[in-house]
Short mmCIF file of C-alpha atoms in Angstrom, two decimals:
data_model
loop_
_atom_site.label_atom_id
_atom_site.label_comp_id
_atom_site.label_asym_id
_atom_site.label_seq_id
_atom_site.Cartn_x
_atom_site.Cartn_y
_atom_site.Cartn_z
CA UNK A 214 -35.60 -11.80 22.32
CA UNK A 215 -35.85 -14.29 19.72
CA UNK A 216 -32.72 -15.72 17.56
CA UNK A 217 -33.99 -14.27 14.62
CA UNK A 218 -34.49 -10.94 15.81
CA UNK A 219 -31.17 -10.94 17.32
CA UNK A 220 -29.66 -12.10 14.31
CA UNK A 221 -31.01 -8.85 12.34
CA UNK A 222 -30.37 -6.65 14.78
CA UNK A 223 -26.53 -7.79 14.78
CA UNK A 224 -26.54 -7.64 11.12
CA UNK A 225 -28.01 -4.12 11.08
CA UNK A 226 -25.57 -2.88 13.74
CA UNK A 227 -22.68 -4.43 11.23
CA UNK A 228 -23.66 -3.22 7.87
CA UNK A 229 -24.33 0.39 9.87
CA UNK A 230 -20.35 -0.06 11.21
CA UNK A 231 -19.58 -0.55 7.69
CA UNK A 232 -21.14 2.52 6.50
CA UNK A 233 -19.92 4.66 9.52
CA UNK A 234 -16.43 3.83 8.46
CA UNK A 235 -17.15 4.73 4.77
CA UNK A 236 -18.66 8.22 5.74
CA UNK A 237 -15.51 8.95 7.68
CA UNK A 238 -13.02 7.95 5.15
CA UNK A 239 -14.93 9.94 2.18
CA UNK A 240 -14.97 12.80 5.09
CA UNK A 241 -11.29 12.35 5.78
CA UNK A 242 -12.02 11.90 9.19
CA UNK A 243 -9.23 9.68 11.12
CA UNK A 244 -10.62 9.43 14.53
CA UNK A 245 -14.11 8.35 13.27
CA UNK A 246 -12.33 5.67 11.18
CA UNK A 247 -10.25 4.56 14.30
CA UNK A 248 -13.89 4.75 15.97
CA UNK A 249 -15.17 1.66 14.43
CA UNK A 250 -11.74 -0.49 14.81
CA UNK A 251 -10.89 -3.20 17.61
CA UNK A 252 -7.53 -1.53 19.64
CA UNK A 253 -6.09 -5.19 18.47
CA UNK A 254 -7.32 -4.63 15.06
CA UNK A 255 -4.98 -6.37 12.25
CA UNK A 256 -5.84 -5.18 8.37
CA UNK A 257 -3.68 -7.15 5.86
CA UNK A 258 -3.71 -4.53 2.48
CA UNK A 259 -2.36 -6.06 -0.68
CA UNK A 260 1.49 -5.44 -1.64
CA UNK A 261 2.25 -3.91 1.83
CA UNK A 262 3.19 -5.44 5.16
CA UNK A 263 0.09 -5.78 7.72
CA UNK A 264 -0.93 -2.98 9.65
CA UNK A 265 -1.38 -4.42 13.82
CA UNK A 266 -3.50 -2.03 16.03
CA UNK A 267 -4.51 0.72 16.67
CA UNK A 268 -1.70 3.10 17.17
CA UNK A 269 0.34 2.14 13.94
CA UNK A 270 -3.47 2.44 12.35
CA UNK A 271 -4.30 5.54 13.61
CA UNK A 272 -0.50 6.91 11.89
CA UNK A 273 -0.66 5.51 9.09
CA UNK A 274 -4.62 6.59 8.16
CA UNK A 275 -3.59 9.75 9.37
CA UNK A 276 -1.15 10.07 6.52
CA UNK A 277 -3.46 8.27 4.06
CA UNK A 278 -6.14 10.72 4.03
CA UNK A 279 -3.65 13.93 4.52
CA UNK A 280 -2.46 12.24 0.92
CA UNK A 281 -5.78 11.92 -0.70
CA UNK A 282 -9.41 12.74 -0.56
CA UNK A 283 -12.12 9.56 -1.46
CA UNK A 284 -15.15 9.19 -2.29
CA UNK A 285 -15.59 5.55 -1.71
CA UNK A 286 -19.43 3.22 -2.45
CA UNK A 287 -20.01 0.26 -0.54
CA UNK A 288 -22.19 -2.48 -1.18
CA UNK A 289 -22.68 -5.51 0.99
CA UNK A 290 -22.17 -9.11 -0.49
CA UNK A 291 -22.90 -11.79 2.36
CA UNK A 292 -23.21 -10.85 6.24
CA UNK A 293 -22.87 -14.15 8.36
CA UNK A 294 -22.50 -13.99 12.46
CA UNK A 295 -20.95 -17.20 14.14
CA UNK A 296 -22.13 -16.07 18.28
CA UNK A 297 -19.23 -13.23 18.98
CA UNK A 298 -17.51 -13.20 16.25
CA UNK A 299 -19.09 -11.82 12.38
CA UNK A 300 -17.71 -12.04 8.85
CA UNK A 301 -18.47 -9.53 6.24
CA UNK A 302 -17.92 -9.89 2.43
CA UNK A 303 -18.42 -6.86 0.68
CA UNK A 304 -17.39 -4.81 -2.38
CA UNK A 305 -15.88 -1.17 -2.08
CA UNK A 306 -15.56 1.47 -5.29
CA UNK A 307 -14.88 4.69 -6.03
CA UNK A 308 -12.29 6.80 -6.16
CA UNK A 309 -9.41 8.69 -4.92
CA UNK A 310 -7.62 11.63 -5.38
CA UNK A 311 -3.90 12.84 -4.83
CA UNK A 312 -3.98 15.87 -2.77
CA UNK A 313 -0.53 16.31 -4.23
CA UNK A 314 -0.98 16.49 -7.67
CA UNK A 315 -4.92 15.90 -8.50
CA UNK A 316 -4.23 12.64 -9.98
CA UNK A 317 -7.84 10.71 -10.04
CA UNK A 318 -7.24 6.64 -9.71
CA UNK A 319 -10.53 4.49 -9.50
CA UNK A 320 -10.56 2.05 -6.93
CA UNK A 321 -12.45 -1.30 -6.51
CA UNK A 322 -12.17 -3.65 -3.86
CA UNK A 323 -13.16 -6.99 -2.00
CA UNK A 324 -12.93 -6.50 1.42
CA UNK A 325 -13.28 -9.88 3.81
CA UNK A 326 -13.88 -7.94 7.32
CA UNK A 327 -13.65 -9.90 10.37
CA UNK A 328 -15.82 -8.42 13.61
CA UNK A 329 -15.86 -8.96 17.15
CA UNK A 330 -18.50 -8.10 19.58
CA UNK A 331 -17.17 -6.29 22.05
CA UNK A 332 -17.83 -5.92 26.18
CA UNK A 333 -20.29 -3.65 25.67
CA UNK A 334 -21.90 -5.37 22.69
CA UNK A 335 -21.33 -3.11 19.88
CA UNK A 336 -19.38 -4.76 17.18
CA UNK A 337 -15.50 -3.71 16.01
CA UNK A 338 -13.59 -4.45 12.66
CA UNK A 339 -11.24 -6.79 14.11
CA UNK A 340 -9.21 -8.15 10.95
CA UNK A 341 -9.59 -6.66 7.68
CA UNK A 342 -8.19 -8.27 4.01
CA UNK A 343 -8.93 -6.75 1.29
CA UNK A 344 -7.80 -6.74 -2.75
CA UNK A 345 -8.58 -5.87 -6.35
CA UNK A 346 -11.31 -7.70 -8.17
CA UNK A 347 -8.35 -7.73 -11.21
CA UNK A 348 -4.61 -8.62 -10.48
CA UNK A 349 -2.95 -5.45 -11.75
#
């Protein structure tokens, strides 16, 4: 198999992670989210302490999307792949509602996604930043 080839084969199999994870948040569904993350995944939100692994991930989306329901859009900005490891830049919007009290907040966001190929050589979010286009 040639480089190139390769290359957009990785790339596919990343953007496809991306939009897995996208269709299980707007679905609300936590263990499809958890699907796509590294167990030593680290996301770093803005305004709120990081979030390390899976296990304080997996309690904390779990409360997330018991507190809201999304409907989120993504669009990719710039794939690049360095052997095993991948860097995404890409550009989330939408919106998201309180389950509480129906409140409807639109949501924008630049995400900076670190991957990781893993043993079996599918590809993980490993770290995850993320913030608004517009300081608040």
């Amino acid at each position: 198999m040639d480089a190139v080839r390769t290359a957009d084969s990785d790339v596919n199999a990343i953007k496809a992670l991306g939009e897995e994870y996208f269709r299980a948040a707007n679905a609300g569904d936590t263990d499809r989210c958890i699907a796509t993350m590294a167990r030593d995944v680290i996301i770093m939100p803005p305004d709120r302490l990081s979030i390390s692994g899976i296990d304080q991930l997996r309690r904390l989306s779990s409360d997330y999307h018991a507190a809201y329901e999304v409907e989120y859009k993504l669009v990719y900005d710039e794939v690049e792949i360095a052997g095993e490891i991948a860097f995404v830049r890409a550009t989330a919007t939408g919106t998201r509602k309180s389950r509480m009290d129906g409140t409807v907040e639109r949501v924008a966001w630049r995400n900076l996604w670190i991957l990781r190929r893993q043993p079996d050589g599918t590809w993980k979010f490993w770290r995850i930043m993320f913030n608004t286009p517009t300081p608040k």
